Short mmCIF file of C-alpha atoms and ligand atoms in Angstrom, two decimals:
data_model
loop_
_atom_site.label_atom_id
_atom_site.label_comp_id
_atom_site.label_asym_id
_atom_site.label_seq_id
_atom_site.Cartn_x
_atom_site.Cartn_y
_atom_site.Cartn_z
CA MET A 173 -0.27 0.46 0.01
CA MET A 174 1.57 3.31 -1.02
CA ARG A 175 1.50 5.98 1.48
CA THR A 176 0.44 9.10 -0.13
CA ARG A 177 2.04 11.86 2.34
CA PRO A 178 5.90 12.53 1.38
CA LEU A 179 8.75 11.60 3.21
CA LYS A 180 11.18 14.62 3.02
CA VAL A 181 14.30 14.95 2.16
CA ALA A 182 17.14 18.17 2.70
CA LEU A 183 19.81 17.84 0.61
CA LEU A 184 22.58 19.36 2.10
CA GLY A 185 25.18 20.15 -0.55
CA CYS A 186 24.40 20.44 -4.28
CA GLY A 187 28.06 20.15 -5.80
CA VAL A 188 28.51 17.36 -8.53
CA VAL A 189 27.34 14.49 -6.48
CA GLY A 190 23.98 16.79 -4.94
CA SER A 191 22.94 17.90 -8.13
CA GLU A 192 23.19 14.29 -9.63
CA VAL A 193 21.34 13.47 -6.53
CA ALA A 194 18.34 15.98 -6.87
CA ARG A 195 18.13 15.24 -10.71
CA ILE A 196 17.44 11.26 -10.13
CA MET A 197 15.23 12.06 -7.26
CA THR A 198 12.91 13.79 -9.67
CA THR A 199 13.24 11.71 -12.88
CA HIS A 200 12.99 8.74 -11.15
CA ALA A 201 10.35 10.00 -8.57
CA ASP A 202 7.70 7.46 -9.44
CA ASP A 203 9.86 4.19 -9.43
CA LEU A 204 11.84 5.67 -5.88
CA ALA A 205 7.80 5.98 -4.21
CA ALA A 206 7.15 2.32 -5.70
CA ARG A 207 10.16 0.69 -3.89
CA ILE A 208 9.66 3.06 -0.92
CA GLY A 209 6.25 2.75 -0.15
CA ALA A 210 5.82 6.42 -0.26
CA PRO A 211 6.74 9.67 -2.41
CA VAL A 212 10.09 11.14 -1.38
CA GLU A 213 10.15 14.81 -1.71
CA LEU A 214 13.10 17.09 -2.00
CA ALA A 215 12.15 19.96 0.84
CA GLY A 216 15.02 21.94 0.79
CA VAL A 217 18.54 22.20 -0.57
CA ALA A 218 21.05 23.82 1.47
CA VAL A 219 23.88 25.67 -0.42
CA ARG A 220 26.83 28.28 -0.07
CA ARG A 221 26.15 29.74 -3.07
CA PRO A 222 22.86 30.25 -3.77
CA SER A 223 23.30 32.62 -6.84
CA LYS A 224 24.67 29.79 -8.80
CA VAL A 225 22.26 28.34 -11.47
CA ARG A 226 21.05 24.87 -10.76
CA GLU A 227 19.19 23.55 -13.43
CA GLY A 228 16.39 21.47 -12.47
CA ILE A 229 15.77 22.57 -8.77
CA ASP A 230 13.24 24.80 -8.05
CA PRO A 231 14.80 27.96 -6.39
CA ALA A 232 12.22 28.45 -3.74
CA LEU A 233 13.74 25.10 -2.35
CA ILE A 234 17.59 26.58 -2.16
CA THR A 235 18.95 28.23 1.24
CA THR A 236 22.07 29.04 2.85
CA ASP A 237 20.95 27.88 6.34
CA ALA A 238 21.36 24.28 7.00
CA THR A 239 20.44 24.02 10.34
CA ALA A 240 17.15 25.85 9.87
CA LEU A 241 16.05 23.55 7.13
CA LEU A 242 17.10 20.44 9.40
CA LYS A 243 15.04 22.50 12.71
CA ARG A 244 11.96 23.34 10.57
CA GLY A 245 10.23 20.31 11.94
CA ASP A 246 9.27 18.32 8.85
CA ILE A 247 12.14 16.20 7.52
CA ASP A 248 12.62 12.66 7.64
CA VAL A 249 16.13 12.20 5.90
CA ALA A 250 19.06 14.35 5.41
CA ILE A 251 21.29 13.87 2.73
CA GLU A 252 25.05 15.20 3.42
CA VAL A 253 27.08 15.51 0.13
CA ILE A 254 29.25 18.60 1.46
CA GLY A 255 32.08 16.60 2.46
CA GLY A 256 35.04 17.62 4.81
CA ILE A 257 34.82 18.01 8.30
CA GLU A 258 32.86 21.25 9.38
CA PRO A 259 30.00 22.37 8.95
CA ALA A 260 29.09 18.39 7.50
CA ARG A 261 29.63 17.18 11.56
CA THR A 262 27.94 19.68 13.26
CA LEU A 263 24.97 19.52 10.57
CA ILE A 264 24.60 15.71 11.09
CA THR A 265 24.77 15.84 14.50
CA THR A 266 21.81 18.42 14.47
CA ALA A 267 20.02 16.09 12.18
CA PHE A 268 19.95 13.54 14.80
CA GLU A 269 18.67 15.77 17.47
CA ASN A 270 15.66 16.65 15.37
CA GLY A 271 14.86 13.19 14.51
CA ILE A 272 16.16 12.98 10.88
CA SER A 273 18.14 10.20 9.45
CA VAL A 274 21.34 10.72 7.58
CA VAL A 275 22.53 9.43 4.51
CA SER A 276 26.41 10.80 4.13
CA ALA A 277 28.98 10.26 1.57
CA ASN A 278 31.76 11.92 3.72
CA LYS A 279 34.34 9.63 4.02
CA ALA A 280 37.06 12.02 5.88
CA LEU A 281 34.18 12.40 8.44
CA LEU A 282 33.43 9.33 8.94
CA ALA A 283 36.84 7.73 9.23
CA GLN A 284 37.71 10.74 11.95
CA ASP A 285 34.34 10.78 13.90
CA GLY A 286 32.65 7.74 13.09
CA ALA A 287 32.24 6.63 16.60
CA ALA A 288 30.79 9.65 17.65
CA LEU A 289 28.34 9.46 14.99
CA HIS A 290 27.02 6.38 14.74
CA ALA A 291 26.47 6.87 18.83
CA ALA A 292 24.52 9.90 17.79
CA ALA A 293 22.63 8.33 15.73
CA ASP A 294 21.77 5.61 18.10
CA ALA A 295 20.97 7.63 20.98
CA HIS A 296 18.04 9.16 18.60
CA GLY A 297 17.28 6.44 17.28
CA ARG A 298 17.82 6.92 14.13
CA ASP A 299 20.14 5.69 10.36
CA LEU A 300 23.35 6.73 9.38
CA TYR A 301 24.21 5.35 6.35
CA TYR A 302 27.00 5.76 4.07
CA GLU A 303 27.66 3.57 1.19
CA ALA A 304 28.68 6.42 -1.36
CA ALA A 305 31.69 7.18 1.76
CA VAL A 306 33.54 3.97 -0.20
CA ALA A 307 34.30 3.35 -3.76
CA GLY A 308 31.44 5.33 -5.12
CA ALA A 309 29.06 2.95 -6.91
CA ILE A 310 30.61 0.06 -5.79
CA PRO A 311 27.71 -2.03 -3.30
CA LEU A 312 30.28 -2.52 -0.71
CA VAL A 313 29.37 -1.07 2.56
CA ARG A 314 25.85 -2.91 2.86
CA PRO A 315 27.45 -6.07 1.40
CA MET A 316 29.91 -6.16 4.48
CA ARG A 317 27.75 -4.56 6.63
CA GLU A 318 25.18 -7.28 6.05
CA SER A 319 25.39 -9.43 3.42
CA LEU A 320 28.91 -11.09 4.87
CA ALA A 321 27.51 -10.25 8.52
CA GLY A 322 27.45 -14.06 9.33
CA ASP A 323 30.65 -14.56 7.86
CA LYS A 324 34.22 -14.16 9.24
CA ILE A 325 36.12 -11.19 6.82
CA ASN A 326 40.16 -11.63 7.28
CA ARG A 327 41.54 -9.85 4.56
CA VAL A 328 40.64 -6.79 2.34
CA MET A 329 42.72 -5.73 -0.40
CA GLY A 330 41.27 -2.84 -2.16
CA ILE A 331 41.75 -0.36 -5.21
CA VAL A 332 40.08 2.86 -3.37
CA ASN A 333 41.11 5.73 -5.25
CA GLY A 334 40.61 5.91 -8.49
CA THR A 335 43.19 8.96 -9.47
CA THR A 336 45.94 7.16 -8.79
CA ASN A 337 44.73 4.04 -10.13
CA PHE A 338 44.45 6.10 -13.20
CA ILE A 339 47.86 7.23 -13.12
CA LEU A 340 49.46 4.22 -12.03
CA ASP A 341 47.90 2.39 -15.20
CA LYS A 342 49.36 5.18 -17.41
CA MET A 343 52.73 4.74 -16.20
CA ASP A 344 52.24 0.52 -16.55
CA SER A 345 51.21 0.92 -20.12
CA THR A 346 53.07 3.67 -21.49
CA GLY A 347 55.97 3.49 -19.78
CA ALA A 348 55.68 7.43 -18.26
CA GLY A 349 57.11 8.68 -15.45
CA TYR A 350 54.74 9.81 -12.19
CA GLN A 351 54.73 13.48 -13.47
CA GLU A 352 54.21 12.78 -16.75
CA ALA A 353 50.93 10.57 -15.92
CA LEU A 354 50.03 13.30 -13.57
CA ASP A 355 50.09 15.65 -15.84
CA GLU A 356 47.48 13.44 -18.35
CA ALA A 357 45.34 12.89 -15.34
CA THR A 358 44.50 16.38 -14.19
CA ALA A 359 43.96 17.13 -18.18
CA LEU A 360 41.51 14.81 -18.45
CA GLY A 361 39.76 16.03 -14.89
CA TYR A 362 40.84 12.87 -12.86
CA ALA A 363 43.06 14.53 -10.89
CA GLU A 364 42.50 17.72 -9.05
CA ALA A 365 44.21 20.70 -9.44
CA ASP A 366 45.98 19.66 -5.66
CA PRO A 367 45.99 16.16 -6.05
CA THR A 368 47.88 15.53 -2.59
CA ALA A 369 44.80 13.98 -1.03
CA ASP A 370 44.68 11.06 -3.75
CA VAL A 371 48.53 10.80 -4.34
CA GLU A 372 49.60 10.84 -1.08
CA GLY A 373 46.78 8.21 -0.11
CA TYR A 374 44.89 10.39 2.67
CA ASP A 375 41.62 9.30 0.49
CA ALA A 376 42.03 5.87 0.29
CA ALA A 377 43.42 5.80 3.92
CA ALA A 378 40.08 7.55 5.18
CA LYS A 379 38.20 4.33 2.77
CA ALA A 380 40.76 2.04 4.60
CA ALA A 381 39.75 3.07 8.08
CA ILE A 382 35.95 2.76 7.26
CA LEU A 383 36.31 -0.50 5.92
CA ALA A 384 38.40 -1.96 8.66
CA GLY A 385 35.94 -1.10 10.97
CA ILE A 386 33.20 -2.96 9.25
CA ALA A 387 35.12 -5.66 7.96
CA PHE A 388 36.46 -6.39 11.34
CA HIS A 389 33.86 -5.28 13.69
CA THR A 390 36.05 -3.21 15.59
CA ARG A 391 36.86 0.69 16.09
CA VAL A 392 39.66 2.19 13.66
CA HIS A 393 40.39 5.47 13.39
CA LEU A 394 41.94 7.07 10.57
CA ASP A 395 44.97 7.72 12.69
CA ASP A 396 45.20 4.21 13.09
CA VAL A 397 45.93 3.37 9.12
CA TYR A 398 49.32 3.53 8.27
CA ARG A 399 49.74 5.47 5.24
CA GLU A 400 52.51 5.74 1.90
CA GLY A 401 51.27 8.03 -1.04
CA MET A 402 52.82 7.06 -4.45
CA THR A 403 54.61 9.87 -5.81
CA GLU A 404 57.74 7.95 -5.17
CA VAL A 405 56.91 4.91 -7.92
CA SER A 406 59.28 5.58 -10.79
CA ALA A 407 59.39 3.87 -14.32
CA ALA A 408 62.06 2.20 -13.01
CA ASP A 409 59.98 0.56 -10.61
CA PHE A 410 57.25 -0.76 -13.15
CA ALA A 411 60.43 -2.07 -15.27
CA SER A 412 61.04 -4.31 -12.16
CA ALA A 413 57.60 -5.36 -11.52
CA LYS A 414 57.41 -6.55 -15.11
CA ARG A 415 60.48 -8.67 -14.69
CA MET A 416 58.65 -10.71 -11.86
CA GLY A 417 55.55 -10.77 -13.56
CA CYS A 418 54.07 -8.09 -11.51
CA THR A 419 52.10 -4.50 -11.81
CA ILE A 420 52.17 -2.04 -9.35
CA LYS A 421 48.81 -0.81 -7.61
CA LEU A 422 48.32 1.85 -4.70
CA LEU A 423 46.42 -0.40 -2.44
CA ALA A 424 44.51 -0.63 1.03
CA ILE A 425 45.33 -3.70 2.99
CA LEU A 426 42.70 -4.66 6.36
CA GLU A 427 44.05 -7.73 7.77
CA ARG A 428 43.35 -9.75 10.75
CA ALA A 429 46.56 -10.94 12.26
CA ALA A 430 46.83 -14.71 12.23
CA ASP A 431 46.20 -15.40 15.64
CA GLY A 432 43.22 -13.45 15.56
CA GLN A 433 44.12 -11.17 18.15
CA SER A 434 44.45 -7.68 16.48
CA VAL A 435 44.45 -6.02 13.07
CA THR A 436 46.22 -4.08 10.76
CA ALA A 437 45.19 -1.32 7.98
CA ARG A 438 47.50 0.20 5.92
CA VAL A 439 47.71 2.12 2.21
CA HIS A 440 50.75 2.12 0.19
CA PRO A 441 52.11 1.01 -3.57
CA ALA A 442 52.65 -2.60 -3.80
CA MET A 443 53.49 -4.69 -6.60
CA ILE A 444 51.05 -7.59 -7.56
CA PRO A 445 51.31 -10.55 -9.86
CA LEU A 446 49.34 -9.96 -13.11
CA SER A 447 47.89 -13.16 -12.19
CA HIS A 448 45.73 -11.12 -9.26
CA PRO A 449 42.50 -10.31 -10.01
CA LEU A 450 43.52 -6.53 -8.81
CA ALA A 451 46.20 -6.22 -11.43
CA SER A 452 43.30 -5.72 -13.92
CA VAL A 453 41.86 -3.08 -12.95
CA ARG A 454 42.42 -0.01 -15.02
CA GLU A 455 42.06 3.47 -15.53
CA ALA A 456 40.47 4.94 -12.77
CA TYR A 457 38.27 2.20 -11.77
CA ASN A 458 38.16 0.83 -7.97
CA ALA A 459 37.63 -2.54 -6.74
CA VAL A 460 38.03 -4.19 -3.70
CA PHE A 461 38.57 -8.05 -3.07
CA VAL A 462 37.54 -9.46 -0.12
CA GLU A 463 38.77 -12.83 1.71
CA ALA A 464 36.08 -14.08 3.94
CA GLU A 465 36.44 -17.83 6.24
CA ALA A 466 33.45 -19.22 4.31
CA ALA A 467 32.67 -17.20 1.49
CA GLY A 468 36.34 -17.64 0.19
CA ARG A 469 37.33 -14.53 -2.04
CA LEU A 470 34.99 -12.22 -3.53
CA MET A 471 35.41 -9.13 -5.84
CA PHE A 472 33.86 -5.99 -6.16
CA TYR A 473 34.20 -3.74 -8.97
CA GLY A 474 33.41 -0.91 -10.55
CA PRO A 475 33.31 3.37 -11.01
CA GLY A 476 34.67 4.58 -7.65
CA ALA A 477 33.99 8.19 -8.35
CA GLY A 478 32.04 10.80 -10.17
CA GLY A 479 28.54 12.11 -9.81
CA SER A 480 26.15 9.96 -11.28
CA PRO A 481 28.04 6.84 -9.61
CA THR A 482 28.47 8.22 -6.16
CA ALA A 483 24.90 9.70 -6.54
CA SER A 484 23.41 5.92 -7.32
CA ALA A 485 25.12 4.70 -3.84
CA VAL A 486 23.43 7.89 -2.03
CA LEU A 487 20.05 6.61 -3.64
CA GLY A 488 20.23 3.34 -2.68
CA ASP A 489 20.96 4.24 0.82
CA LEU A 490 17.67 6.89 0.85
CA VAL A 491 15.57 4.15 -0.37
CA ALA A 492 16.86 2.01 2.34
CA VAL A 493 16.66 4.44 5.18
CA CYS A 494 13.17 5.78 3.76
CA ARG A 495 11.76 1.95 3.89
CA ASN A 496 13.12 1.64 7.99
CA LYS A 497 11.52 5.24 8.15
CA LEU A 498 8.14 3.38 7.51
CA ALA A 499 8.55 0.37 8.96
CA GLU A 500 9.29 2.43 12.35
CA VAL A 501 12.73 0.47 12.41
CA THR A 502 16.44 1.11 11.72
CA GLY A 503 19.14 -0.51 9.90
CA PRO A 504 22.61 -1.65 11.22
CA GLY A 505 24.44 0.47 13.61
CA GLU A 506 27.87 0.24 14.15
CA SER A 507 29.28 -3.03 15.03
CA ALA A 508 32.46 -2.88 17.35
CA TYR A 509 31.85 -5.53 19.28
CA THR A 510 35.52 -7.38 18.92
CA ARG A 511 37.47 -4.20 20.01
CA LEU A 512 40.49 -5.59 18.45
CA PRO A 513 43.39 -3.57 18.77
CA VAL A 514 45.27 -1.93 15.57
CA SER A 515 48.85 -2.84 15.45
CA THR A 516 51.44 -0.79 13.95
CA MET A 517 52.96 -1.26 10.60
CA GLY A 518 56.30 -2.43 12.01
CA GLU A 519 53.98 -5.72 12.58
CA VAL A 520 52.84 -6.06 9.52
CA VAL A 521 54.31 -9.35 8.01
CA THR A 522 54.74 -9.06 3.90
CA ARG A 523 57.15 -9.40 1.25
CA TYR A 524 59.70 -6.58 -0.52
CA HIS A 525 61.71 -6.10 -3.19
CA ILE A 526 64.24 -3.92 -2.61
CA SER A 527 66.57 -2.17 -5.31
CA LEU A 528 70.12 -1.06 -4.26
CA ASP A 529 72.92 0.35 -5.96
CA VAL A 530 76.27 -1.41 -4.97
CA ALA A 531 79.93 -1.32 -5.77
CA ASP A 532 80.59 -3.95 -8.11
CA LYS A 533 83.38 -6.05 -6.30
CA PRO A 534 83.96 -9.43 -4.35
CA GLY A 535 82.08 -9.86 -0.89
CA VAL A 536 79.46 -7.37 -1.79
CA LEU A 537 76.91 -9.82 -2.48
CA ALA A 538 77.94 -11.89 1.03
CA GLN A 539 77.94 -8.65 2.93
CA VAL A 540 74.67 -7.45 1.59
CA ALA A 541 72.98 -10.78 2.62
CA THR A 542 74.64 -11.11 6.15
CA THR A 543 72.80 -7.72 6.51
CA PHE A 544 69.71 -9.29 5.85
CA ALA A 545 70.15 -12.77 7.87
CA GLU A 546 71.18 -10.07 10.53
CA HIS A 547 68.00 -8.91 10.79
CA GLY A 548 66.02 -12.17 10.36
CA VAL A 549 64.86 -11.30 6.93
CA SER A 550 64.59 -14.23 4.54
CA ILE A 551 65.82 -13.71 1.11
CA ASP A 552 64.07 -15.31 -1.95
CA THR A 553 65.69 -14.07 -5.19
CA VAL A 554 68.97 -12.05 -5.81
CA ARG A 555 69.22 -10.33 -9.47
CA GLN A 556 72.27 -8.13 -10.34
CA GLN A 557 73.04 -6.55 -13.12
CA GLY A 558 74.87 -3.70 -14.40
CA ARG A 559 73.50 0.11 -13.78
CA PRO A 560 71.45 1.16 -16.72
CA ASP A 561 73.15 4.45 -16.41
CA GLY A 562 76.44 2.62 -17.34
CA VAL A 563 78.01 3.94 -14.19
CA GLY A 564 81.62 1.77 -13.99
CA ASN A 565 82.39 -0.74 -10.79
CA GLU A 566 78.85 -0.35 -10.04
CA ALA A 567 75.82 -2.51 -10.21
CA SER A 568 72.18 -2.71 -9.39
CA LEU A 569 70.96 -5.53 -6.97
CA VAL A 570 67.52 -6.47 -6.65
CA VAL A 571 66.55 -8.32 -3.39
CA VAL A 572 63.13 -9.80 -3.20
CA THR A 573 62.72 -11.66 0.74
CA HIS A 574 60.11 -13.66 2.12
CA ARG A 575 57.49 -12.78 4.01
CA ALA A 576 58.79 -10.33 7.13
CA PRO A 577 58.04 -7.93 9.83
CA ASP A 578 58.06 -4.45 8.44
CA ALA A 579 59.76 -3.38 11.14
CA ALA A 580 62.89 -6.16 10.49
CA LEU A 581 62.99 -5.27 7.06
CA SER A 582 63.63 -0.95 7.90
CA GLY A 583 66.17 -2.33 10.04
CA THR A 584 67.67 -4.02 7.49
CA VAL A 585 67.52 -1.27 5.34
CA GLU A 586 68.73 1.22 8.06
CA ALA A 587 71.81 -1.08 7.96
CA LEU A 588 72.32 -1.53 4.62
CA ARG A 589 72.56 2.36 3.73
CA LYS A 590 75.29 2.27 6.06
CA LEU A 591 77.53 -0.21 4.37
CA ASP A 592 80.28 1.67 2.37
CA THR A 593 79.59 -0.48 -0.64
CA VAL A 594 75.98 0.35 -1.02
CA ARG A 595 75.89 3.72 -2.63
CA GLY A 596 71.90 3.96 -2.09
CA VAL A 597 68.88 2.44 -1.62
CA ALA A 598 66.69 2.68 -5.27
CA SER A 599 63.62 1.72 -4.18
CA ILE A 600 61.37 -0.16 -1.48
CA MET A 601 58.39 -1.61 -2.82
CA ARG A 602 56.01 -4.23 -0.82
CA VAL A 603 54.84 -7.22 -2.95
CA GLU A 604 51.19 -8.40 -2.42
CA GLY A 605 48.39 -11.09 -3.25
CA GLU A 606 50.39 -13.79 -3.98
N1 HSE B 287 39.13 11.28 -5.24
C1 HSE B 287 38.67 10.01 -5.23
C2 HSE B 287 39.37 9.08 -6.54
C3 HSE B 287 37.16 9.79 -5.66
O1 HSE B 287 39.89 9.17 -7.32
O2 HSE B 287 39.06 8.05 -6.07
C4 HSE B 287 36.83 10.57 -4.19
O3 HSE B 287 37.23 9.89 -3.14
#
């Protein structure tokens, strides 16, 4: 039975995503009403610049006073697509205090203040949904929070930033250097004028924190996520990766420790074998590979950004939250009952690919091998070749290790740098997905 009184929606922010949400709410109004069981009405749109022309949006709905919109007493659901910490945080809290459920696409805020926001939603008996905060259109938060709720997720490895995947894919396919690939990404609109949040891994780290909390039913704050950007990845690294049958991706990796007593969350560039499903994720696409005890290996793939794909995720949440409202229930809130500690990067165990510039004389290989042994890092393969730049009496040494703790590898590298025969450590790259 269709309720005739509409559910009223406040849209907070009307940029690339918000304008698409408004457009789809209008053009698909009948379908949305049929799926929800009541019409949904865009009741107000809070913006910073009211004079901007917004096609398809009734100018009477536009306001600069988001707080008054939330407090006026008739709003059922607020959609927050402003981004950033403030005023989004205060507005979401105001929404809950006024009995309004929230759909948000705000990864930075959820990674930083997710626990407090969930608590506020809970205290007021309202929903907080945020499918769009991680990997755009890809259904991921809800499958992990609901479909996999009966399983045990042990590992999540994902490409959750499209800009950096585009850059790395260009470097891989054309042999370009980082700057050249970044310039192309900027020219095509994939990278912002200031690409720091993407290329330094901040955007991916926020998504990693959100996914780790959901995957392991624990609290993972943005500060718990180890982060390394991809600006140092070079054409030479790709050449090395190719020789190993690998490519390089910026990965978010979330792992439950073997003893199940702790978790780790990290973002960094890594080599992965070409045979791994994530290796074939090209251009600006995102993909997340989930390993669960009963389900086995699952991969979620699709567009991770952009107005329309992100609006799709927002609208899916809107339908769910509206259905909950009509049924007078709330959906799943925060699940953090395991309270697992988040270990430091030093405790992460993985494999490493290290390129060294060394003197080409007797005993150097033995000296390098001894340094690895002294730090408990076992070598898998070593390859030596003349320096590509033709420097005489010098060679490049590429060492690939077996699995070792990150702290042991750092100690090894520190000691290698002190050897007279080691002219420099050209690159250190983790090897994942084997
Ligand atoms: N800048 C992000 C990306 C999209 O490149 O994937 C929003 O998180």
